[in-house]
mmCIF file of C-alpha atoms in Angstrom:
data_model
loop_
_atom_site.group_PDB
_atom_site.id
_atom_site.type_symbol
_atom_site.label_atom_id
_atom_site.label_comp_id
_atom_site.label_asym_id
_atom_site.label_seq_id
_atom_site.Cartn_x
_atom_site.Cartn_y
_atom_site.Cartn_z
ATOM 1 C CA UNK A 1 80.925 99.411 77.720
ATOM 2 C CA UNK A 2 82.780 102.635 78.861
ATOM 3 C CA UNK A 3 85.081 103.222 81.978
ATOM 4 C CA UNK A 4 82.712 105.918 82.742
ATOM 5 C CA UNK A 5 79.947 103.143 83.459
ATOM 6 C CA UNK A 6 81.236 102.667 86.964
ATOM 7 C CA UNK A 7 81.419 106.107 87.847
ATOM 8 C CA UNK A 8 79.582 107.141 90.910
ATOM 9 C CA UNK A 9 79.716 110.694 93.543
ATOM 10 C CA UNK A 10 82.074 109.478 96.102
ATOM 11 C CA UNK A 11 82.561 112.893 98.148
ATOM 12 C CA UNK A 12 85.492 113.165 100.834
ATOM 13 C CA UNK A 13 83.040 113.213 103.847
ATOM 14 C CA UNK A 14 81.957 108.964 102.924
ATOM 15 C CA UNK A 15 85.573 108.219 102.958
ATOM 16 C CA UNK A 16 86.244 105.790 106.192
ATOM 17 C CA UNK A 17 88.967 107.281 108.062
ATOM 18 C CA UNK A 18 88.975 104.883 110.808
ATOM 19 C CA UNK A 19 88.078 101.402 111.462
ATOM 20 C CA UNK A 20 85.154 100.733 113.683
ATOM 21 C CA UNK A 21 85.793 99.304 117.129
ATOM 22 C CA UNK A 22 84.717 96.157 117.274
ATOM 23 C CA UNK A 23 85.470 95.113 113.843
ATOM 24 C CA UNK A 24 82.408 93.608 113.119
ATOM 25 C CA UNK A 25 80.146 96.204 113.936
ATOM 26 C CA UNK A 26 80.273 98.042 110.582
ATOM 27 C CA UNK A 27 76.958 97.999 108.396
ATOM 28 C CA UNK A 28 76.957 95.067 106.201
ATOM 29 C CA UNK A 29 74.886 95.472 102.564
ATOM 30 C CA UNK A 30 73.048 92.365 101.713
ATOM 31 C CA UNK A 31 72.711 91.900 97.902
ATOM 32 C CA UNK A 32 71.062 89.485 96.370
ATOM 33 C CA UNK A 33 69.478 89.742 92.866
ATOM 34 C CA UNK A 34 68.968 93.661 92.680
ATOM 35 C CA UNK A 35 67.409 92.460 96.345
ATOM 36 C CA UNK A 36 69.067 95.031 99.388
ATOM 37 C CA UNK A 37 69.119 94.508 103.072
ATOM 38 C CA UNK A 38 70.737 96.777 105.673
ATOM 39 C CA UNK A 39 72.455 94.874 108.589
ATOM 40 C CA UNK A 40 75.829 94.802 110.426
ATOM 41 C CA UNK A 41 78.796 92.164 109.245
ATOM 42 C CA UNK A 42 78.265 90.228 112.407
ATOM 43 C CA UNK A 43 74.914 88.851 110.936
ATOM 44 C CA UNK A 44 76.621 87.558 107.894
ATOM 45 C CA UNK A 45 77.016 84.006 109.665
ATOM 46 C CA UNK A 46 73.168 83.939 109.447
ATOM 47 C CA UNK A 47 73.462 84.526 105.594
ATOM 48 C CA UNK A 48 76.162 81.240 105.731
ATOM 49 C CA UNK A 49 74.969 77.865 105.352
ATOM 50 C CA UNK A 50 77.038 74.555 106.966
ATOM 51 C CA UNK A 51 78.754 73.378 104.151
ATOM 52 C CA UNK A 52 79.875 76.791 102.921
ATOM 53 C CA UNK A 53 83.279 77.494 102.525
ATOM 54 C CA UNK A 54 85.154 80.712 102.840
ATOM 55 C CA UNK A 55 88.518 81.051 101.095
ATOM 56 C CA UNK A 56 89.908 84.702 102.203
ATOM 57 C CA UNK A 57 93.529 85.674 101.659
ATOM 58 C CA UNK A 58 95.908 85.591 104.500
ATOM 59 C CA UNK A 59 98.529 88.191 102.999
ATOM 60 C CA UNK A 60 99.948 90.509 105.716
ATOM 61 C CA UNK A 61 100.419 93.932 104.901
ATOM 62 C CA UNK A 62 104.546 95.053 104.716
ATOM 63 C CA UNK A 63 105.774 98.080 106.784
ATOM 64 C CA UNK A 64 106.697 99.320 103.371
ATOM 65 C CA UNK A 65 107.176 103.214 104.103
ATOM 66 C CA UNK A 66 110.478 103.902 104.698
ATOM 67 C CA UNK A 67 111.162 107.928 105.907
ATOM 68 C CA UNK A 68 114.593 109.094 105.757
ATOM 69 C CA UNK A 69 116.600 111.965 103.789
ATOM 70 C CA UNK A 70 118.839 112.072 101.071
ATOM 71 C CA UNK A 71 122.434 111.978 102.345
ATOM 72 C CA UNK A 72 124.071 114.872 99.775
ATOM 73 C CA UNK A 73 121.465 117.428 100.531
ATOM 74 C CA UNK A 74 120.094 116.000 103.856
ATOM 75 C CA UNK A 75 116.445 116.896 102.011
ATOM 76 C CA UNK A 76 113.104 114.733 103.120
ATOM 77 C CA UNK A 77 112.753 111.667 101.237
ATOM 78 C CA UNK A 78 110.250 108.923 101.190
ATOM 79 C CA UNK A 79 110.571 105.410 99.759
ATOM 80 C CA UNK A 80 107.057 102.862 99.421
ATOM 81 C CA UNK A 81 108.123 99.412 98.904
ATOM 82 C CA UNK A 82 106.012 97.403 96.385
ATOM 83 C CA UNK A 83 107.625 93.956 95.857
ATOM 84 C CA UNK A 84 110.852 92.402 96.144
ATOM 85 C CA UNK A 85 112.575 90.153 94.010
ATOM 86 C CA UNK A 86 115.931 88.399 95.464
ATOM 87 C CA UNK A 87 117.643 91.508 96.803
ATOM 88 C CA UNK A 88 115.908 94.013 94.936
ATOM 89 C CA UNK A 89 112.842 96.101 95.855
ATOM 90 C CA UNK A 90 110.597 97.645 93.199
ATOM 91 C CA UNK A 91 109.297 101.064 95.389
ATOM 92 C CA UNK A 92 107.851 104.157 94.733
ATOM 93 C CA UNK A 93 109.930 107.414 95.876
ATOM 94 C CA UNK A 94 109.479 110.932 97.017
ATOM 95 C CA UNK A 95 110.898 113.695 95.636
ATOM 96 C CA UNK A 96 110.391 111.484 92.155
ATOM 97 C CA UNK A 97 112.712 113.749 90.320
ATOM 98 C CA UNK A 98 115.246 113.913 92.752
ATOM 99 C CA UNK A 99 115.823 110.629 93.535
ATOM 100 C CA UNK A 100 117.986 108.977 90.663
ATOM 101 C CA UNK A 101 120.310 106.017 89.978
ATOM 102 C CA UNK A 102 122.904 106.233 92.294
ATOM 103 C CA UNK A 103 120.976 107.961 95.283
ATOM 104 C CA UNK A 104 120.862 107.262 98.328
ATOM 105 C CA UNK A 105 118.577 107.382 101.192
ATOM 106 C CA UNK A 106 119.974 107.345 104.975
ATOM 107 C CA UNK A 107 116.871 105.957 107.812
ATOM 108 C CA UNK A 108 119.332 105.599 110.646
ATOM 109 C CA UNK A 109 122.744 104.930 111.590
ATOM 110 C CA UNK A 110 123.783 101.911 109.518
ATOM 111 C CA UNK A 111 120.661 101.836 107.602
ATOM 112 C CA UNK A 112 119.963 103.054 104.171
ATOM 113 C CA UNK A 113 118.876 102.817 100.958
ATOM 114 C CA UNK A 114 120.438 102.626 97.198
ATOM 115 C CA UNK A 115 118.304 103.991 94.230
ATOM 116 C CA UNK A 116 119.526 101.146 91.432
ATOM 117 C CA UNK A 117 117.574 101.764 88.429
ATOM 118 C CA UNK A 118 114.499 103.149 87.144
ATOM 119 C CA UNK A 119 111.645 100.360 85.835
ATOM 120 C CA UNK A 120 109.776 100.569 82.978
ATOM 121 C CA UNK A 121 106.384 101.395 85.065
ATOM 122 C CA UNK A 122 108.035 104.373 86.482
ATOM 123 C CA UNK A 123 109.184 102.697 89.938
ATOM 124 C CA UNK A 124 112.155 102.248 91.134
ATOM 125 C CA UNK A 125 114.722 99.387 91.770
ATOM 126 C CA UNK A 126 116.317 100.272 94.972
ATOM 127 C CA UNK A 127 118.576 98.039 97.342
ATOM 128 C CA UNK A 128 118.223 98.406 101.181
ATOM 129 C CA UNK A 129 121.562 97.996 103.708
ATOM 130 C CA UNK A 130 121.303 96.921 107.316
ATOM 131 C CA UNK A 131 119.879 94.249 108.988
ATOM 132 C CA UNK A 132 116.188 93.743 108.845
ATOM 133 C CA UNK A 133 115.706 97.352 107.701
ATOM 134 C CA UNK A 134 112.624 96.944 106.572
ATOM 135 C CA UNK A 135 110.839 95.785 110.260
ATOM 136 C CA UNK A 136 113.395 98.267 111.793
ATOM 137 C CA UNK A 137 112.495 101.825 110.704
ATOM 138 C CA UNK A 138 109.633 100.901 108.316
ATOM 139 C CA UNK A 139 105.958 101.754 109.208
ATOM 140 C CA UNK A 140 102.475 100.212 107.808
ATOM 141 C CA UNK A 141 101.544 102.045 104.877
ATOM 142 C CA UNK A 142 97.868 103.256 104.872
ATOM 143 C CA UNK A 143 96.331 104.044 101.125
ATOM 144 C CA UNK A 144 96.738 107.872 100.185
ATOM 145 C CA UNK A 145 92.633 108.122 100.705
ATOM 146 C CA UNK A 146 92.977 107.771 104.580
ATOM 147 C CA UNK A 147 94.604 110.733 106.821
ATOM 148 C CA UNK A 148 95.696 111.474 110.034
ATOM 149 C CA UNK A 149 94.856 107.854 111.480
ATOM 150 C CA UNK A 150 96.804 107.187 114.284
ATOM 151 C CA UNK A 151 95.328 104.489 115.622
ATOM 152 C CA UNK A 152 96.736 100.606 116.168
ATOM 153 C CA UNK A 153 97.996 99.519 112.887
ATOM 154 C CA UNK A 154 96.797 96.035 113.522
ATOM 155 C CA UNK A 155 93.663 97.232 112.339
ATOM 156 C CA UNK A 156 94.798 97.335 109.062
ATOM 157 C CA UNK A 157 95.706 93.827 109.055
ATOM 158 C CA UNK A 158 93.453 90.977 108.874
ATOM 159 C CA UNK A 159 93.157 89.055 112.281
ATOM 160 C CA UNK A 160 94.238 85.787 110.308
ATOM 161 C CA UNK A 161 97.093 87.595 108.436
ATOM 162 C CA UNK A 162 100.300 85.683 108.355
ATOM 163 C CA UNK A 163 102.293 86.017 105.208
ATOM 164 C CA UNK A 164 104.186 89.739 105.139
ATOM 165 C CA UNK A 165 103.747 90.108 101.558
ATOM 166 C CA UNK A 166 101.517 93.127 100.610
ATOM 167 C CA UNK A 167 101.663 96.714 100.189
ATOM 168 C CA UNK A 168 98.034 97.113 101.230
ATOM 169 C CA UNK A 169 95.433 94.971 103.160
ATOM 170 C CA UNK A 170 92.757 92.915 101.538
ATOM 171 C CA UNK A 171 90.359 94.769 102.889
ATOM 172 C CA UNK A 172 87.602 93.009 102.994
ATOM 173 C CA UNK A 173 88.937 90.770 106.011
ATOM 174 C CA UNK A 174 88.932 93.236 107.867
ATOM 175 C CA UNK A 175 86.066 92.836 109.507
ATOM 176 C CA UNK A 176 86.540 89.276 110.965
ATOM 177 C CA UNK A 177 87.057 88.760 114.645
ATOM 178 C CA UNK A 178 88.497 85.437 115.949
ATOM 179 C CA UNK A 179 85.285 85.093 118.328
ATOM 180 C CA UNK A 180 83.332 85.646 114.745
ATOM 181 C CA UNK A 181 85.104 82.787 112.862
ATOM 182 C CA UNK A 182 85.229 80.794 115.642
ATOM 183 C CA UNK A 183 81.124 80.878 115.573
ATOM 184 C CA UNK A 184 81.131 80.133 112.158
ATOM 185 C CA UNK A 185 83.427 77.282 112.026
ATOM 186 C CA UNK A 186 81.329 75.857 115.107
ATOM 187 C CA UNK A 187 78.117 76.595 112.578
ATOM 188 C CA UNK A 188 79.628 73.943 110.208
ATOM 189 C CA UNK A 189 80.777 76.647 107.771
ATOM 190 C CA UNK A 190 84.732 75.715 106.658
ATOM 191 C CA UNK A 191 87.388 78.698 106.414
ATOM 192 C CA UNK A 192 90.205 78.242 104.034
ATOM 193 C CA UNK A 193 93.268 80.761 102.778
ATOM 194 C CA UNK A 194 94.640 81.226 99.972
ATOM 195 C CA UNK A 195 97.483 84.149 99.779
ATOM 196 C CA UNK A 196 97.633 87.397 96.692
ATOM 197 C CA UNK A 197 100.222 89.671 97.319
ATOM 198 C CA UNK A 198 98.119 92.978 97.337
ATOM 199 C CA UNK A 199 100.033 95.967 94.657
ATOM 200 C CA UNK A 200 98.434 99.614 95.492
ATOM 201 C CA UNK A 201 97.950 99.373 91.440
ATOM 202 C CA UNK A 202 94.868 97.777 93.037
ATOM 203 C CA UNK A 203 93.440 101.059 94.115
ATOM 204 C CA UNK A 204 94.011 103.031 90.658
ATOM 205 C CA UNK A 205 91.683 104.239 88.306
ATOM 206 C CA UNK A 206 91.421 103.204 84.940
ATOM 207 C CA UNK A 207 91.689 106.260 83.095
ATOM 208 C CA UNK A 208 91.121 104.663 79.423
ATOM 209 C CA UNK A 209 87.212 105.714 77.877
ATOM 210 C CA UNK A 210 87.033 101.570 77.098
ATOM 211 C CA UNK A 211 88.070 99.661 80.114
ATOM 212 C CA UNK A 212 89.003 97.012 77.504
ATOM 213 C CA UNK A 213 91.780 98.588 76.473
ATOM 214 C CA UNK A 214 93.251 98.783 80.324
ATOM 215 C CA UNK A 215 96.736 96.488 81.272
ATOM 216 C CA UNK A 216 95.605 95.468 84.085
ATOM 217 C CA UNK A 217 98.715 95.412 87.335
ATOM 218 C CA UNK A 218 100.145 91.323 87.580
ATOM 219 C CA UNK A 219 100.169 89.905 91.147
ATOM 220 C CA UNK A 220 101.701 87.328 92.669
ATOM 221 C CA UNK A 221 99.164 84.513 94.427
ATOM 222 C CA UNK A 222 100.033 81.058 95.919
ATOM 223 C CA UNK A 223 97.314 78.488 96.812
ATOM 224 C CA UNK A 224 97.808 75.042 98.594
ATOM 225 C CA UNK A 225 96.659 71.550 97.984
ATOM 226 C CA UNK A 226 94.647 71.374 100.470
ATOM 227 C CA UNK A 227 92.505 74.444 100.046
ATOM 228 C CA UNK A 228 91.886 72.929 96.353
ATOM 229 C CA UNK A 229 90.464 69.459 98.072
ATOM 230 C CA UNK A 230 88.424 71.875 100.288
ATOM 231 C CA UNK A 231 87.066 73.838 97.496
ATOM 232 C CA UNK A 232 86.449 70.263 94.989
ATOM 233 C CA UNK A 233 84.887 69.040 98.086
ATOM 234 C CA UNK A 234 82.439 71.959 98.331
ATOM 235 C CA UNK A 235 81.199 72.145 94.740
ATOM 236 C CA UNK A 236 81.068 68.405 94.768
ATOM 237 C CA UNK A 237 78.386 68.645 98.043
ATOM 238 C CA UNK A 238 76.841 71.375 96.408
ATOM 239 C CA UNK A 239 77.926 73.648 98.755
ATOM 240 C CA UNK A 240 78.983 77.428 98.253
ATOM 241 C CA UNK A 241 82.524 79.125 97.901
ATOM 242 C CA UNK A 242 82.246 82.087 99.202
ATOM 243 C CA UNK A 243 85.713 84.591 98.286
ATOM 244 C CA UNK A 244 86.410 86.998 100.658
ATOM 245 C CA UNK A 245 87.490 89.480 98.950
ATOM 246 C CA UNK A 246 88.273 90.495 95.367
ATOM 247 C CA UNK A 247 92.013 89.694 95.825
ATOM 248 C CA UNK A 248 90.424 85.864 96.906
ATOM 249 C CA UNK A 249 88.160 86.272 93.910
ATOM 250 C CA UNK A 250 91.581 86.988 91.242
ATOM 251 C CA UNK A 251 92.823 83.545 92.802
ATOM 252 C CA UNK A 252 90.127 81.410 92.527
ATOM 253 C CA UNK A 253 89.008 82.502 89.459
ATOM 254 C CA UNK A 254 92.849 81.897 88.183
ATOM 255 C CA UNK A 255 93.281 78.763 89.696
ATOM 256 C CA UNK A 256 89.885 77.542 87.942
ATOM 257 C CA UNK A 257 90.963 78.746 85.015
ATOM 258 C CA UNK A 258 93.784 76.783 83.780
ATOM 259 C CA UNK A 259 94.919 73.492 85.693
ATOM 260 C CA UNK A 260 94.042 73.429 88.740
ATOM 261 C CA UNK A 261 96.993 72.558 91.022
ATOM 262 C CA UNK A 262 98.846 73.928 93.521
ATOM 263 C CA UNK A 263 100.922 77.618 92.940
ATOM 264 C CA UNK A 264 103.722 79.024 94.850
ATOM 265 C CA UNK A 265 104.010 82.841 93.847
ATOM 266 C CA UNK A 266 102.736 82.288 89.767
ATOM 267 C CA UNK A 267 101.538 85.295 88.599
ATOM 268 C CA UNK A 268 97.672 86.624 87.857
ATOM 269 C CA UNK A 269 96.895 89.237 85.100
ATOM 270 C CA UNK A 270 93.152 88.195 84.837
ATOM 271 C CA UNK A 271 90.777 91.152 84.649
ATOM 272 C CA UNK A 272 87.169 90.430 85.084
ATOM 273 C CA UNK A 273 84.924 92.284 83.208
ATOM 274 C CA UNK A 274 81.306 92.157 82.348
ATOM 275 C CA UNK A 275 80.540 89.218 80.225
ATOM 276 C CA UNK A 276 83.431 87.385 82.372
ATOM 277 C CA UNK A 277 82.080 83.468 82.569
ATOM 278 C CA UNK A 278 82.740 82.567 86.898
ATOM 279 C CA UNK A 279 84.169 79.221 87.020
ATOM 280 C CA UNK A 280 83.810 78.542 91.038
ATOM 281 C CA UNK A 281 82.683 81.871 93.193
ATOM 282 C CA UNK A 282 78.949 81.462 94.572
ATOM 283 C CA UNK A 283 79.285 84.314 96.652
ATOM 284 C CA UNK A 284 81.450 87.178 97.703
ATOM 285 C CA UNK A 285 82.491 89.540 100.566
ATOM 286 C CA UNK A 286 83.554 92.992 99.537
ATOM 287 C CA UNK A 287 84.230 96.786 100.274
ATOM 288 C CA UNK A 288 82.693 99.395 98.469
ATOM 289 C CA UNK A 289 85.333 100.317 96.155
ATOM 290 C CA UNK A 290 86.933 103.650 94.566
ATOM 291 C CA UNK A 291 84.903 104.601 91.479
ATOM 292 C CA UNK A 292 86.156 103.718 87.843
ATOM 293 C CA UNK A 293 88.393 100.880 89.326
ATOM 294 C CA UNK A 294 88.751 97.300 88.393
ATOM 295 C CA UNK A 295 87.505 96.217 91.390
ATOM 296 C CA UNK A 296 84.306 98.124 90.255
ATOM 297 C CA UNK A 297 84.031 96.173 87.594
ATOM 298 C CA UNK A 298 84.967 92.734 88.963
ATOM 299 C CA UNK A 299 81.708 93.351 91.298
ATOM 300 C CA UNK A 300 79.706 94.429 88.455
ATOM 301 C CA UNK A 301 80.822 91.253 86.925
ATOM 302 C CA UNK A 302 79.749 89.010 89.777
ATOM 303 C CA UNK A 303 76.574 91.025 90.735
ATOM 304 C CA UNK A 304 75.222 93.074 87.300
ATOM 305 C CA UNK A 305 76.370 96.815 86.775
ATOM 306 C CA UNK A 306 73.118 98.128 87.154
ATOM 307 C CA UNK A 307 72.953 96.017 91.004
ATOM 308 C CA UNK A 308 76.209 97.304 91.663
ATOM 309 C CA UNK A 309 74.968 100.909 90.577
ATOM 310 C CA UNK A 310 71.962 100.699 92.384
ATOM 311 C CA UNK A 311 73.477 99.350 96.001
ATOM 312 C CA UNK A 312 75.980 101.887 95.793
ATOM 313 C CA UNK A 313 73.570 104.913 95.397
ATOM 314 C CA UNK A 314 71.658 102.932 98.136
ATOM 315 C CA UNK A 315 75.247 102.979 100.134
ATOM 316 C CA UNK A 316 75.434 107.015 99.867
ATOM 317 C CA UNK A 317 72.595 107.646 100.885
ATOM 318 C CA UNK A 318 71.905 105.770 103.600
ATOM 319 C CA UNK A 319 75.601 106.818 105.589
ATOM 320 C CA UNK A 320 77.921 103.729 104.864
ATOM 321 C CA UNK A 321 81.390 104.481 104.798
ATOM 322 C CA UNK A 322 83.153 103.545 102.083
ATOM 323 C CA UNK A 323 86.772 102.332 101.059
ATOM 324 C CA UNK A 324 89.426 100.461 103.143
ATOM 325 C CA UNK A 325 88.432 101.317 106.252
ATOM 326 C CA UNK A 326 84.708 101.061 105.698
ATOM 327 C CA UNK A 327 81.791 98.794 105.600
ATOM 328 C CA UNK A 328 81.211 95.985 103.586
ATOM 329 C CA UNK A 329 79.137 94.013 100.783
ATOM 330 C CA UNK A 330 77.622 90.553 101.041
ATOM 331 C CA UNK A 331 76.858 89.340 97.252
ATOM 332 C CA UNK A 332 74.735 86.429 96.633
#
């Protein structure tokens, strides 16, 4: 197996660069078995059975960019929160080389930002002053792929987003509407969260030839009792749990693969590979993701690389749009 194994064309011109209006009326990819169908995601409740369950994560994206200038030279600087641990925010900064231990950032009057430290990933620790700076002068961060959108920025959160944890959107929610849930709850098909706090590591590349030898990027997840009854419930009906998402898919998978118990915030390093055993996903809902990633591979896992291979080249050609703000992938 070689990194280069999920490599496909993705030119700039298949990149979504908006979402579409309703939310549900992107194309929807049906695959199931090497088997492809073209539809649109608000025929995916006719692909649900009563009894299914859908576990999706409820993470809310942060306004994480923070835009402000460096207050000895009064030069543009840029700061991308990642995570936060008490009073401490691991970010990423712009200028990188100019913005040291000791540095500091100015937003507005009364509200700026101290570079503490460098991390050993290449981040920064960096300590914020003023009250509730962060839903003050921050702004939704969109991922690097995506340009010029100027649109609401509730359409980069998830219409059942509640926890402000993230530093992107789990994208595959996306394309819910409340009406749409609300017909598949009435169908008999449950809905269930769980929450992953969403790093941009997500997004990256792996750029080592054997993806084996990839560290995969640690996340912080939390799932409650009584999505675990919900799930146990399911499988023992014989039923279908159905992740939306591969940030629901890391979870579950976790969760299922140790003792299976409540979390609050533990951690998840699992990277899912092919030959990687599912203990409790039927089904999934996905994007179509940026080549050479892990979430590549986690599908590839799930469906068969050569499925995956074959529904993407089927993707290209046939005008879906691809990434965040794309269309999506129903696999069975």
């Amino acid at each position: 197996m070689k990194t280069s194994d999920f490599n496909y064309n993705l030119t700039e011109d298949k990149i979504a660069q908006e979402p579409m209006v309703p939310r549900d009326s992107c194309k929807l990819l049906i695959l199931n078995n090497g088997k492809i169908e073209d539809k649109h995601f608000y025929d995916i409740i006719d692909y649900l059975n009563p009894g299914d369950l859908l576990v999706a994560n409820k993470t809310r994206v942060i306004p994480a960019r923070l835009q402000g200038h460096k207050r000895d030279t009064g030069g543009a600087a840029e700061i991308l929160l990642l995570n936060q641990e008490d009073d401490i925010w691991e970010a990423l900064v712009k200028p990188g080389k100019r913005l040291k231990p000791g540095a500091i950032v100015d937003f507005e009057p009364g509200y700026y930002a101290e570079i503490i430290d460098f991390t050993n990933r290449g981040t920064r620790k960096v300590k914020l002053y003023g009250e509730d700076l962060v839903h003050h002068v921050g702004k939704t961060p969109l991922p690097p792929y995506i340009h010029g959108y100027s649109g609401n920025m509730e359409m980069y959160q998830t219409v059942y987003s509640e926890c402000e944890s993230s530093a992107a959107a789990p994208t595959a929610g996306l394309h819910f509407t409340d009406e749409l849930i609300e017909k598949i709850k009435s169908k008999g098909i449950n809905f269930e969260t769980v929450e992953l706090e969403v790093g941009i590591d997500t997004f990256k590349p792996v750029t080592e030839d054997n993806p084996e030898d990839h560290v995969i990027h640690t996340e912080k997840f939390s799932i409650s009792q009584k999505t675990i009854d919900k799930i146990n419930q399911t499988k023992t009906n014989g039923n279908r749990v159905i992740a939306v998402g591969t940030t629901s898919v890391r979870t579950l998978e976790t969760v299922y693969s140790s003792e299976v118990k409540p979390y609050k915030r533990a951690q998840t390093s699992l990277f899912i590979l092919p030959g990687y055993k599912f203990k409790i996903i039927d089904a999934m809902i996905t994007n179509f993701h940026v080549p050479q990633s892990t979430l590549m591979m986690l599908v590839s896992a799930f469906a068969g690389r050569n499925n995956i291979m074959h529904a993407y080249q089927h993707a290209l050609n046939t005008d879906y749009r691809f990434l965040s703000f794309g269309d999506a992938m129903f696999i069975v």
